[in-house]
Amino acid sequence: MTFDTLGLSADLLRTVAEEGYTEPTPVQEKAIPLVLAGKDVLAAAQTGTGKTAAFTLPILDRLRQHANTSFSPARHPVRALILVPTRELAVQVDEAVRTYGRTVPLRSTVVYGGMPMDPQIKALRGGIEILVATPGRLLDLVGQKVANLAQVEILVLDEADRMLDMGFLPDIQRITALLPAKRQNLMFSATFSDEIRRLSRTILNNPDEVEVAPRNATVDAIKQIVYPVDRDRKEALLAHLIRKDDLRQLLVFTRTKIGATRLATWLDRQGLNAVAIHSDRSQPERTRALEEFKNGEIRVLVATDVAARGLDIEDLPHVVNFELPWNPQDYVHRIGRTGRAGATGEAISLVCIDEADLLRGVQRLLRRAIPWTVEDGFVPDRNIEPRPLRGPDSGAGGARGGSRPTHHPHRKPVQYRAGAGRA
Ligand code: AMP
């Protein structure tokens, strides 16, 4: 299968070839012709499947008829609106639009919270056809009358499942109420949960469904392994495994922000360059940490589920679940960070007795048992009694950074401290 048969125009085919893509990914193969035909699409595709190009390329082709060189902002209304849950994903999708659209004379920009509004306002005032946005900031800009959505022809909800997890449903409803009723809708989600199906019924119009991986399945290329270990020996086991196998470029997940910071500090003191990335960090700090991780200066990036959402790190060899997530679906999201674009990856889970239920939940979702192995020198002490885990709803520090759906104080000023954080 090549890109030539999908119906994309010659310049986009050239761009794709220049990017080094020799054949479309499964989601691209299925979604591109549907989007070009103007259909509504509901696609189940995880990060790393090439989903961004799957919607961006055909959108560029559909909108190119509107390209013009007028200096009047009125001639450049927002025609495609791409909603994303997080700042990181917003930046990445914007980059993708610029990359894939480099030969198409349409204007694009990105708006997200946690950054000064003025540059975003300036960009919008000049007129742009393709807008990538997080919901909260977009509504703020609409409220200030700088973003007008009355001429949107194509709406994309990217990582829609995560938007629901983060409490964005009311924002999404407010935004869709501002759009013309007649429009094309594309929704991408890692999984088709019942909530996603419900949302799709309210937004999509008789959609074609694209499902590239079996429901809730993890990518087969990923080798999964569980290490049973005592709760207070996890740090030592992680450092031991990193040294023993000379692991580099590890993305390590904790359930809480505080846990991420503690672990990163501990690993760093052991001489294993580690940094925590979470939503209390400023955007420039997060961007810098990500860059250093990508170029190998940082060996271990410790993240919460929310902070990791949308990080585009290609061919990541190792993902570590230092703590299993509350929500089994987050396990699928986490390990989807490895084994991208055909690369093989490894997902290691360090599981203590307190997490037995969480592990069962993951295995139930995957419909299979994950193989396990006991590391020499780290044999679990059978006399240790399980302790109840402090859940995301139990208040205090244990809640911070958890990724269970939290009840968001809707439309309050931007604030990052509550549970899942607001983009
Ligand atoms: P995404 O799922 O959109 O985050 O894309 C994951 C990664 O796959 C990105 O870094 C893309 O550059 C890359 N990619 C997208 N399409 C292809 C393709 N057809 N062949 C190879 N790599 C691709």
mmCIF file with all atom_site columns, N, CA, C and O in Angstrom, residues 78 80-84 109-114 117 120-121 124 128 130-149 152 155-157 163 168 171-172 174-176 178-179 411 414 422-423:
data_model
loop_
_atom_site.group_PDB
_atom_site.id
_atom_site.type_symbol
_atom_site.label_atom_id
_atom_site.label_alt_id
_atom_site.label_comp_id
_atom_site.label_asym_id
_atom_site.label_entity_id
_atom_site.label_seq_id
_atom_site.pdbx_PDB_ins_code
_atom_site.Cartn_x
_atom_site.Cartn_y
_atom_site.Cartn_z
_atom_site.occupancy
_atom_site.B_iso_or_equiv
_atom_site.pdbx_formal_charge
_atom_site.auth_seq_id
_atom_site.auth_comp_id
_atom_site.auth_asym_id
_atom_site.auth_atom_id
_atom_site.pdbx_PDB_model_num
ATOM 1   N N  . VAL A 1 78  ? -11.608 31.118 10.602 1.00 0.00 ? 78  VAL A N  1
ATOM 2   C CA . VAL A 1 78  ? -11.265 29.759 11.051 1.00 0.00 ? 78  VAL A CA 1
ATOM 3   C C  . VAL A 1 78  ? -12.169 28.765 10.317 1.00 0.00 ? 78  VAL A C  1
ATOM 4   O O  . VAL A 1 78  ? -13.393 28.834 10.415 1.00 0.00 ? 78  VAL A O  1
ATOM 5   N N  . ALA A 1 80  ? -11.048 25.212 10.050 1.00 0.00 ? 80  ALA A N  1
ATOM 6   C CA . ALA A 1 80  ? -10.879 23.911 10.718 1.00 0.00 ? 80  ALA A CA 1
ATOM 7   C C  . ALA A 1 80  ? -10.484 24.174 12.158 1.00 0.00 ? 80  ALA A C  1
ATOM 8   O O  . ALA A 1 80  ? -9.564  24.955 12.417 1.00 0.00 ? 80  ALA A O  1
ATOM 9   N N  . LEU A 1 81  ? -11.196 23.549 13.070 1.00 0.00 ? 81  LEU A N  1
ATOM 10  C CA . LEU A 1 81  ? -10.901 23.693 14.493 1.00 0.00 ? 81  LEU A CA 1
ATOM 11  C C  . LEU A 1 81  ? -10.482 22.327 15.030 1.00 0.00 ? 81  LEU A C  1
ATOM 12  O O  . LEU A 1 81  ? -11.241 21.356 14.928 1.00 0.00 ? 81  LEU A O  1
ATOM 13  N N  . ILE A 1 82  ? -9.274  22.260 15.571 1.00 0.00 ? 82  ILE A N  1
ATOM 14  C CA . ILE A 1 82  ? -8.766  20.995 16.109 1.00 0.00 ? 82  ILE A CA 1
ATOM 15  C C  . ILE A 1 82  ? -8.651  21.148 17.624 1.00 0.00 ? 82  ILE A C  1
ATOM 16  O O  . ILE A 1 82  ? -7.820  21.908 18.109 1.00 0.00 ? 82  ILE A O  1
ATOM 17  N N  . LEU A 1 83  ? -9.521  20.463 18.353 1.00 0.00 ? 83  LEU A N  1
ATOM 18  C CA . LEU A 1 83  ? -9.511  20.552 19.817 1.00 0.00 ? 83  LEU A CA 1
ATOM 19  C C  . LEU A 1 83  ? -8.674  19.417 20.391 1.00 0.00 ? 83  LEU A C  1
ATOM 20  O O  . LEU A 1 83  ? -8.838  18.259 20.000 1.00 0.00 ? 83  LEU A O  1
ATOM 21  N N  . VAL A 1 84  ? -7.804  19.762 21.316 1.00 0.00 ? 84  VAL A N  1
ATOM 22  C CA . VAL A 1 84  ? -6.921  18.773 21.947 1.00 0.00 ? 84  VAL A CA 1
ATOM 23  C C  . VAL A 1 84  ? -6.945  18.987 23.460 1.00 0.00 ? 84  VAL A C  1
ATOM 24  O O  . VAL A 1 84  ? -7.234  20.084 23.920 1.00 0.00 ? 84  VAL A O  1
ATOM 25  N N  . THR A 1 109 ? -2.607  28.421 13.481 1.00 0.00 ? 109 THR A N  1
ATOM 26  C CA . THR A 1 109 ? -1.985  28.806 14.749 1.00 0.00 ? 109 THR A CA 1
ATOM 27  C C  . THR A 1 109 ? -2.495  27.907 15.853 1.00 0.00 ? 109 THR A C  1
ATOM 28  O O  . THR A 1 109 ? -3.366  27.063 15.644 1.00 0.00 ? 109 THR A O  1
ATOM 29  N N  . VAL A 1 110 ? -1.898  28.087 17.035 1.00 0.00 ? 110 VAL A N  1
ATOM 30  C CA . VAL A 1 110 ? -2.254  27.236 18.164 1.00 0.00 ? 110 VAL A CA 1
ATOM 31  C C  . VAL A 1 110 ? -2.500  28.115 19.384 1.00 0.00 ? 110 VAL A C  1
ATOM 32  O O  . VAL A 1 110 ? -1.792  29.091 19.588 1.00 0.00 ? 110 VAL A O  1
ATOM 33  N N  . VAL A 1 111 ? -3.536  27.796 20.158 1.00 0.00 ? 111 VAL A N  1
ATOM 34  C CA . VAL A 1 111 ? -3.799  28.527 21.403 1.00 0.00 ? 111 VAL A CA 1
ATOM 35  C C  . VAL A 1 111 ? -4.014  27.521 22.535 1.00 0.00 ? 111 VAL A C  1
ATOM 36  O O  . VAL A 1 111 ? -4.685  26.515 22.366 1.00 0.00 ? 111 VAL A O  1
ATOM 37  N N  . TYR A 1 112 ? -3.386  27.802 23.670 1.00 0.00 ? 112 TYR A N  1
ATOM 38  C CA . TYR A 1 112 ? -3.555  26.919 24.838 1.00 0.00 ? 112 TYR A CA 1
ATOM 39  C C  . TYR A 1 112 ? -3.282  27.720 26.100 1.00 0.00 ? 112 TYR A C  1
ATOM 40  O O  . TYR A 1 112 ? -2.668  28.789 26.055 1.00 0.00 ? 112 TYR A O  1
ATOM 41  N N  . GLY A 1 113 ? -3.760  27.185 27.210 1.00 0.00 ? 113 GLY A N  1
ATOM 42  C CA . GLY A 1 113 ? -3.632  27.888 28.476 1.00 0.00 ? 113 GLY A CA 1
ATOM 43  C C  . GLY A 1 113 ? -2.215  27.852 29.018 1.00 0.00 ? 113 GLY A C  1
ATOM 44  O O  . GLY A 1 113 ? -1.366  27.137 28.509 1.00 0.00 ? 113 GLY A O  1
ATOM 45  N N  . GLY A 1 114 ? -1.967  28.655 30.051 1.00 0.00 ? 114 GLY A N  1
ATOM 46  C CA . GLY A 1 114 ? -0.662  28.661 30.687 1.00 0.00 ? 114 GLY A CA 1
ATOM 47  C C  . GLY A 1 114 ? 0.351   29.526 29.978 1.00 0.00 ? 114 GLY A C  1
ATOM 48  O O  . GLY A 1 114 ? 1.529   29.512 30.316 1.00 0.00 ? 114 GLY A O  1
ATOM 49  N N  . MET A 1 117 ? -1.838  35.572 26.733 1.00 0.00 ? 117 MET A N  1
ATOM 50  C CA . MET A 1 117 ? -2.843  35.566 25.669 1.00 0.00 ? 117 MET A CA 1
ATOM 51  C C  . MET A 1 117 ? -2.460  36.453 24.494 1.00 0.00 ? 117 MET A C  1
ATOM 52  O O  . MET A 1 117 ? -2.879  36.204 23.374 1.00 0.00 ? 117 MET A O  1
ATOM 53  N N  . GLN A 1 120 ? -1.336  35.125 21.163 1.00 0.00 ? 120 GLN A N  1
ATOM 54  C CA . GLN A 1 120 ? -2.398  34.300 20.562 1.00 0.00 ? 120 GLN A CA 1
ATOM 55  C C  . GLN A 1 120 ? -3.485  35.199 19.971 1.00 0.00 ? 120 GLN A C  1
ATOM 56  O O  . GLN A 1 120 ? -4.010  34.939 18.888 1.00 0.00 ? 120 GLN A O  1
ATOM 57  N N  . ILE A 1 121 ? -3.794  36.280 20.699 1.00 0.00 ? 121 ILE A N  1
ATOM 58  C CA . ILE A 1 121 ? -4.805  37.220 20.213 1.00 0.00 ? 121 ILE A CA 1
ATOM 59  C C  . ILE A 1 121 ? -4.333  37.851 18.909 1.00 0.00 ? 121 ILE A C  1
ATOM 60  O O  . ILE A 1 121 ? -5.085  37.956 17.932 1.00 0.00 ? 121 ILE A O  1
ATOM 61  N N  . LEU A 1 124 ? -4.639  35.431 16.037 1.00 0.00 ? 124 LEU A N  1
ATOM 62  C CA . LEU A 1 124 ? -6.033  35.229 15.629 1.00 0.00 ? 124 LEU A CA 1
ATOM 63  C C  . LEU A 1 124 ? -6.580  36.438 14.894 1.00 0.00 ? 124 LEU A C  1
ATOM 64  O O  . LEU A 1 124 ? -7.316  36.309 13.915 1.00 0.00 ? 124 LEU A O  1
ATOM 65  N N  . ILE A 1 128 ? -6.759  33.290 10.455 1.00 0.00 ? 128 ILE A N  1
ATOM 66  C CA . ILE A 1 128 ? -6.100  32.005 10.225 1.00 0.00 ? 128 ILE A CA 1
ATOM 67  C C  . ILE A 1 128 ? -7.172  30.972 9.882  1.00 0.00 ? 128 ILE A C  1
ATOM 68  O O  . ILE A 1 128 ? -8.291  31.061 10.367 1.00 0.00 ? 128 ILE A O  1
ATOM 69  N N  . ILE A 1 130 ? -6.699  27.439 10.066 1.00 0.00 ? 130 ILE A N  1
ATOM 70  C CA . ILE A 1 130 ? -6.653  26.203 10.859 1.00 0.00 ? 130 ILE A CA 1
ATOM 71  C C  . ILE A 1 130 ? -6.232  26.550 12.278 1.00 0.00 ? 130 ILE A C  1
ATOM 72  O O  . ILE A 1 130 ? -5.153  27.109 12.494 1.00 0.00 ? 130 ILE A O  1
ATOM 73  N N  . LEU A 1 131 ? -7.099  26.238 13.237 1.00 0.00 ? 131 LEU A N  1
ATOM 74  C CA . LEU A 1 131 ? -6.834  26.603 14.623 1.00 0.00 ? 131 LEU A CA 1
ATOM 75  C C  . LEU A 1 131 ? -6.742  25.343 15.479 1.00 0.00 ? 131 LEU A C  1
ATOM 76  O O  . LEU A 1 131 ? -7.662  24.528 15.513 1.00 0.00 ? 131 LEU A O  1
ATOM 77  N N  . VAL A 1 132 ? -5.614  25.197 16.160 1.00 0.00 ? 132 VAL A N  1
ATOM 78  C CA . VAL A 1 132 ? -5.432  24.102 17.119 1.00 0.00 ? 132 VAL A CA 1
ATOM 79  C C  . VAL A 1 132 ? -5.602  24.712 18.501 1.00 0.00 ? 132 VAL A C  1
ATOM 80  O O  . VAL A 1 132 ? -4.988  25.734 18.805 1.00 0.00 ? 132 VAL A O  1
ATOM 81  N N  . ALA A 1 133 ? -6.440  24.104 19.349 1.00 0.00 ? 133 ALA A N  1
ATOM 82  C CA . ALA A 1 133 ? -6.752  24.764 20.617 1.00 0.00 ? 133 ALA A CA 1
ATOM 83  C C  . ALA A 1 133 ? -7.068  23.784 21.725 1.00 0.00 ? 133 ALA A C  1
ATOM 84  O O  . ALA A 1 133 ? -7.614  22.708 21.495 1.00 0.00 ? 133 ALA A O  1
ATOM 85  N N  . THR A 1 134 ? -6.727  24.180 22.961 1.00 0.00 ? 134 THR A N  1
ATOM 86  C CA . THR A 1 134 ? -7.281  23.487 24.126 1.00 0.00 ? 134 THR A CA 1
ATOM 87  C C  . THR A 1 134 ? -8.596  24.203 24.461 1.00 0.00 ? 134 THR A C  1
ATOM 88  O O  . THR A 1 134 ? -8.725  25.408 24.230 1.00 0.00 ? 134 THR A O  1
ATOM 89  N N  . PRO A 1 135 ? -9.580  23.458 24.991 1.00 0.00 ? 135 PRO A N  1
ATOM 90  C CA . PRO A 1 135 ? -10.934 24.017 25.108 1.00 0.00 ? 135 PRO A CA 1
ATOM 91  C C  . PRO A 1 135 ? -11.035 25.262 25.989 1.00 0.00 ? 135 PRO A C  1
ATOM 92  O O  . PRO A 1 135 ? -11.704 26.236 25.611 1.00 0.00 ? 135 PRO A O  1
ATOM 93  N N  . GLY A 1 136 ? -10.374 25.253 27.152 1.00 0.00 ? 136 GLY A N  1
ATOM 94  C CA . GLY A 1 136 ? -10.532 26.377 28.084 1.00 0.00 ? 136 GLY A CA 1
ATOM 95  C C  . GLY A 1 136 ? -10.043 27.691 27.493 1.00 0.00 ? 136 GLY A C  1
ATOM 96  O O  . GLY A 1 136 ? -10.739 28.706 27.516 1.00 0.00 ? 136 GLY A O  1
ATOM 97  N N  . ARG A 1 137 ? -8.835  27.650 26.933 1.00 0.00 ? 137 ARG A N  1
ATOM 98  C CA . ARG A 1 137 ? -8.286  28.880 26.366 1.00 0.00 ? 137 ARG A CA 1
ATOM 99  C C  . ARG A 1 137 ? -9.110  29.340 25.173 1.00 0.00 ? 137 ARG A C  1
ATOM 100 O O  . ARG A 1 137 ? -9.337  30.535 24.980 1.00 0.00 ? 137 ARG A O  1
ATOM 101 N N  . LEU A 1 138 ? -9.580  28.401 24.383 1.00 0.00 ? 138 LEU A N  1
ATOM 102 C CA . LEU A 1 138 ? -10.392 28.796 23.230 1.00 0.00 ? 138 LEU A CA 1
ATOM 103 C C  . LEU A 1 138 ? -11.632 29.561 23.694 1.00 0.00 ? 138 LEU A C  1
ATOM 104 O O  . LEU A 1 138 ? -11.973 30.612 23.141 1.00 0.00 ? 138 LEU A O  1
ATOM 105 N N  . LEU A 1 139 ? -12.296 29.041 24.722 1.00 0.00 ? 139 LEU A N  1
ATOM 106 C CA . LEU A 1 139 ? -13.501 29.727 25.206 1.00 0.00 ? 139 LEU A CA 1
ATOM 107 C C  . LEU A 1 139 ? -13.164 31.112 25.765 1.00 0.00 ? 139 LEU A C  1
ATOM 108 O O  . LEU A 1 139 ? -13.931 32.066 25.587 1.00 0.00 ? 139 LEU A O  1
ATOM 109 N N  . ASP A 1 140 ? -12.018 31.225 26.419 1.00 0.00 ? 140 ASP A N  1
ATOM 110 C CA . ASP A 1 140 ? -11.603 32.547 26.901 1.00 0.00 ? 140 ASP A CA 1
ATOM 111 C C  . ASP A 1 140 ? -11.452 33.512 25.725 1.00 0.00 ? 140 ASP A C  1
ATOM 112 O O  . ASP A 1 140 ? -11.867 34.662 25.773 1.00 0.00 ? 140 ASP A O  1
ATOM 113 N N  . LEU A 1 141 ? -10.860 33.024 24.641 1.00 0.00 ? 141 LEU A N  1
ATOM 114 C CA . LEU A 1 141 ? -10.633 33.890 23.476 1.00 0.00 ? 141 LEU A CA 1
ATOM 115 C C  . LEU A 1 141 ? -11.943 34.213 22.756 1.00 0.00 ? 141 LEU A C  1
ATOM 116 O O  . LEU A 1 141 ? -12.124 35.314 22.239 1.00 0.00 ? 141 LEU A O  1
ATOM 117 N N  . VAL A 1 142 ? -12.844 33.243 22.758 1.00 0.00 ? 142 VAL A N  1
ATOM 118 C CA . VAL A 1 142 ? -14.172 33.509 22.177 1.00 0.00 ? 142 VAL A CA 1
ATOM 119 C C  . VAL A 1 142 ? -14.865 34.580 23.015 1.00 0.00 ? 142 VAL A C  1
ATOM 120 O O  . VAL A 1 142 ? -15.463 35.522 22.487 1.00 0.00 ? 142 VAL A O  1
ATOM 121 N N  . GLY A 1 143 ? -14.747 34.449 24.350 1.00 0.00 ? 143 GLY A N  1
ATOM 122 C CA . GLY A 1 143 ? -15.365 35.429 25.254 1.00 0.00 ? 143 GLY A CA 1
ATOM 123 C C  . GLY A 1 143 ? -14.833 36.832 25.007 1.00 0.00 ? 143 GLY A C  1
ATOM 124 O O  . GLY A 1 143 ? -15.554 37.815 25.155 1.00 0.00 ? 143 GLY A O  1
ATOM 125 N N  . GLN A 1 144 ? -13.581 36.907 24.618 1.00 0.00 ? 144 GLN A N  1
ATOM 126 C CA . GLN A 1 144 ? -12.987 38.222 24.336 1.00 0.00 ? 144 GLN A CA 1
ATOM 127 C C  . GLN A 1 144 ? -13.223 38.661 22.894 1.00 0.00 ? 144 GLN A C  1
ATOM 128 O O  . GLN A 1 144 ? -12.635 39.632 22.431 1.00 0.00 ? 144 GLN A O  1
ATOM 129 N N  . LYS A 1 145 ? -14.004 37.895 22.196 1.00 0.00 ? 145 LYS A N  1
ATOM 130 C CA . LYS A 1 145 ? -14.369 38.208 20.814 1.00 0.00 ? 145 LYS A CA 1
ATOM 131 C C  . LYS A 1 145 ? -13.169 38.239 19.844 1.00 0.00 ? 145 LYS A C  1
ATOM 132 O O  . LYS A 1 145 ? -13.177 38.944 18.851 1.00 0.00 ? 145 LYS A O  1
ATOM 133 N N  . VAL A 1 146 ? -12.131 37.476 20.163 1.00 0.00 ? 146 VAL A N  1
ATOM 134 C CA . VAL A 1 146 ? -11.028 37.396 19.208 1.00 0.00 ? 146 VAL A CA 1
ATOM 135 C C  . VAL A 1 146 ? -11.103 36.135 18.362 1.00 0.00 ? 146 VAL A C  1
ATOM 136 O O  . VAL A 1 146 ? -10.507 36.072 17.297 1.00 0.00 ? 146 VAL A O  1
ATOM 137 N N  . ALA A 1 147 ? -11.805 35.137 18.861 1.00 0.00 ? 147 ALA A N  1
ATOM 138 C CA . ALA A 1 147 ? -11.954 33.926 18.052 1.00 0.00 ? 147 ALA A CA 1
ATOM 139 C C  . ALA A 1 147 ? -13.416 33.833 17.614 1.00 0.00 ? 147 ALA A C  1
ATOM 140 O O  . ALA A 1 147 ? -14.313 33.862 18.437 1.00 0.00 ? 147 ALA A O  1
ATOM 141 N N  . ASN A 1 148 ? -13.610 33.748 16.312 1.00 0.00 ? 148 ASN A N  1
ATOM 142 C CA . ASN A 1 148 ? -14.962 33.602 15.778 1.00 0.00 ? 148 ASN A CA 1
ATOM 143 C C  . ASN A 1 148 ? -15.041 32.236 15.092 1.00 0.00 ? 148 ASN A C  1
ATOM 144 O O  . ASN A 1 148 ? -14.253 31.923 14.210 1.00 0.00 ? 148 ASN A O  1
ATOM 145 N N  . LEU A 1 149 ? -16.003 31.433 15.547 1.00 0.00 ? 149 LEU A N  1
ATOM 146 C CA . LEU A 1 149 ? -16.065 30.059 15.043 1.00 0.00 ? 149 LEU A CA 1
ATOM 147 C C  . LEU A 1 149 ? -17.234 29.848 14.085 1.00 0.00 ? 149 LEU A C  1
ATOM 148 O O  . LEU A 1 149 ? -17.591 28.719 13.763 1.00 0.00 ? 149 LEU A O  1
ATOM 149 N N  . VAL A 1 152 ? -16.558 27.664 10.810 1.00 0.00 ? 152 VAL A N  1
ATOM 150 C CA . VAL A 1 152 ? -15.836 26.396 10.893 1.00 0.00 ? 152 VAL A CA 1
ATOM 151 C C  . VAL A 1 152 ? -16.541 25.338 10.023 1.00 0.00 ? 152 VAL A C  1
ATOM 152 O O  . VAL A 1 152 ? -17.739 25.137 10.133 1.00 0.00 ? 152 VAL A O  1
ATOM 153 N N  . LEU A 1 155 ? -14.519 20.100 12.255 1.00 0.00 ? 155 LEU A N  1
ATOM 154 C CA . LEU A 1 155 ? -14.172 20.027 13.675 1.00 0.00 ? 155 LEU A CA 1
ATOM 155 C C  . LEU A 1 155 ? -13.437 18.712 13.928 1.00 0.00 ? 155 LEU A C  1
ATOM 156 O O  . LEU A 1 155 ? -13.898 17.651 13.508 1.00 0.00 ? 155 LEU A O  1
ATOM 157 N N  . VAL A 1 156 ? -12.292 18.797 14.605 1.00 0.00 ? 156 VAL A N  1
ATOM 158 C CA . VAL A 1 156 ? -11.582 17.582 15.011 1.00 0.00 ? 156 VAL A CA 1
ATOM 159 C C  . VAL A 1 156 ? -11.518 17.543 16.530 1.00 0.00 ? 156 VAL A C  1
ATOM 160 O O  . VAL A 1 156 ? -11.124 18.525 17.154 1.00 0.00 ? 156 VAL A O  1
ATOM 161 N N  . LEU A 1 157 ? -11.922 16.433 17.118 1.00 0.00 ? 157 LEU A N  1
ATOM 162 C CA . LEU A 1 157 ? -11.696 16.211 18.549 1.00 0.00 ? 157 LEU A CA 1
ATOM 163 C C  . LEU A 1 157 ? -10.600 15.168 18.651 1.00 0.00 ? 157 LEU A C  1
ATOM 164 O O  . LEU A 1 157 ? -10.817 13.992 18.329 1.00 0.00 ? 157 LEU A O  1
ATOM 165 N N  . MET A 1 163 ? -9.987  14.079 26.764 1.00 0.00 ? 163 MET A N  1
ATOM 166 C CA . MET A 1 163 ? -10.717 15.328 27.044 1.00 0.00 ? 163 MET A CA 1
ATOM 167 C C  . MET A 1 163 ? -11.849 15.063 28.035 1.00 0.00 ? 163 MET A C  1
ATOM 168 O O  . MET A 1 163 ? -12.086 15.856 28.943 1.00 0.00 ? 163 MET A O  1
ATOM 169 N N  . PHE A 1 168 ? -13.540 18.034 30.286 1.00 0.00 ? 168 PHE A N  1
ATOM 170 C CA . PHE A 1 168 ? -13.792 19.062 29.283 1.00 0.00 ? 168 PHE A CA 1
ATOM 171 C C  . PHE A 1 168 ? -15.155 18.971 28.596 1.00 0.00 ? 168 PHE A C  1
ATOM 172 O O  . PHE A 1 168 ? -15.441 19.749 27.687 1.00 0.00 ? 168 PHE A O  1
ATOM 173 N N  . ASP A 1 171 ? -17.097 22.188 28.290 1.00 0.00 ? 171 ASP A N  1
ATOM 174 C CA . ASP A 1 171 ? -16.422 23.111 27.369 1.00 0.00 ? 171 ASP A CA 1
ATOM 175 C C  . ASP A 1 171 ? -16.654 22.696 25.916 1.00 0.00 ? 171 ASP A C  1
ATOM 176 O O  . ASP A 1 171 ? -16.908 23.524 25.042 1.00 0.00 ? 171 ASP A O  1
ATOM 177 N N  . ILE A 1 172 ? -16.576 21.397 25.674 1.00 0.00 ? 172 ILE A N  1
ATOM 178 C CA . ILE A 1 172 ? -16.777 20.909 24.304 1.00 0.00 ? 172 ILE A CA 1
ATOM 179 C C  . ILE A 1 172 ? -18.197 21.247 23.850 1.00 0.00 ? 172 ILE A C  1
ATOM 180 O O  . ILE A 1 172 ? -18.422 21.685 22.717 1.00 0.00 ? 172 ILE A O  1
ATOM 181 N N  . ARG A 1 174 ? -20.089 23.685 24.899 1.00 0.00 ? 174 ARG A N  1
ATOM 182 C CA . ARG A 1 174 ? -20.194 25.128 24.649 1.00 0.00 ? 174 ARG A CA 1
ATOM 183 C C  . ARG A 1 174 ? -19.571 25.498 23.306 1.00 0.00 ? 174 ARG A C  1
ATOM 184 O O  . ARG A 1 174 ? -20.071 26.352 22.584 1.00 0.00 ? 174 ARG A O  1
ATOM 185 N N  . ILE A 1 175 ? -18.465 24.852 23.006 1.00 0.00 ? 175 ILE A N  1
ATOM 186 C CA . ILE A 1 175 ? -17.781 25.175 21.747 1.00 0.00 ? 175 ILE A CA 1
ATOM 187 C C  . ILE A 1 175 ? -18.605 24.700 20.549 1.00 0.00 ? 175 ILE A C  1
ATOM 188 O O  . ILE A 1 175 ? -18.807 25.446 19.592 1.00 0.00 ? 175 ILE A O  1
ATOM 189 N N  . THR A 1 176 ? -19.112 23.461 20.622 1.00 0.00 ? 176 THR A N  1
ATOM 190 C CA . THR A 1 176 ? -19.861 22.972 19.455 1.00 0.00 ? 176 THR A CA 1
ATOM 191 C C  . THR A 1 176 ? -21.129 23.798 19.230 1.00 0.00 ? 176 THR A C  1
ATOM 192 O O  . THR A 1 176 ? -21.582 23.939 18.089 1.00 0.00 ? 176 THR A O  1
ATOM 193 N N  . LEU A 1 178 ? -21.262 26.839 19.240 1.00 0.00 ? 178 LEU A N  1
ATOM 194 C CA . LEU A 1 178 ? -20.869 28.059 18.509 1.00 0.00 ? 178 LEU A CA 1
ATOM 195 C C  . LEU A 1 178 ? -20.573 27.783 17.039 1.00 0.00 ? 178 LEU A C  1
ATOM 196 O O  . LEU A 1 178 ? -20.311 28.697 16.270 1.00 0.00 ? 178 LEU A O  1
ATOM 197 N N  . LEU A 1 179 ? -20.575 26.504 16.663 1.00 0.00 ? 179 LEU A N  1
ATOM 198 C CA . LEU A 1 179 ? -20.181 26.143 15.293 1.00 0.00 ? 179 LEU A CA 1
ATOM 199 C C  . LEU A 1 179 ? -21.399 26.047 14.388 1.00 0.00 ? 179 LEU A C  1
ATOM 200 O O  . LEU A 1 179 ? -22.509 25.787 14.866 1.00 0.00 ? 179 LEU A O  1
ATOM 201 N N  . ARG A 1 411 ? -15.290 26.414 34.048 1.00 0.00 ? 411 ARG A N  1
ATOM 202 C CA . ARG A 1 411 ? -15.098 27.794 33.616 1.00 0.00 ? 411 ARG A CA 1
ATOM 203 C C  . ARG A 1 411 ? -14.555 28.716 34.690 1.00 0.00 ? 411 ARG A C  1
ATOM 204 O O  . ARG A 1 411 ? -14.783 29.906 34.682 1.00 0.00 ? 411 ARG A O  1
ATOM 205 N N  . VAL A 1 414 ? -8.162  29.921 34.681 1.00 0.00 ? 414 VAL A N  1
ATOM 206 C CA . VAL A 1 414 ? -7.230  28.819 34.483 1.00 0.00 ? 414 VAL A CA 1
ATOM 207 C C  . VAL A 1 414 ? -6.571  28.444 35.805 1.00 0.00 ? 414 VAL A C  1
ATOM 208 O O  . VAL A 1 414 ? -6.069  29.298 36.516 1.00 0.00 ? 414 VAL A O  1
ATOM 209 N N  . ARG A 1 422 ? -5.763  21.604 34.182 1.00 0.00 ? 422 ARG A N  1
ATOM 210 C CA . ARG A 1 422 ? -6.573  22.108 33.109 1.00 0.00 ? 422 ARG A CA 1
ATOM 211 C C  . ARG A 1 422 ? -5.681  22.723 32.060 1.00 0.00 ? 422 ARG A C  1
ATOM 212 O O  . ARG A 1 422 ? -4.793  23.484 32.372 1.00 0.00 ? 422 ARG A O  1
ATOM 213 N N  . ALA A 1 423 ? -5.890  22.325 30.800 1.00 0.00 ? 423 ALA A N  1
ATOM 214 C CA . ALA A 1 423 ? -5.008  22.850 29.769 1.00 0.00 ? 423 ALA A CA 1
ATOM 215 C C  . ALA A 1 423 ? -5.546  24.175 29.269 1.00 0.00 ? 423 ALA A C  1
ATOM 216 O O  . ALA A 1 423 ? -6.720  24.429 29.364 1.00 0.00 ? 423 ALA A O  1
#
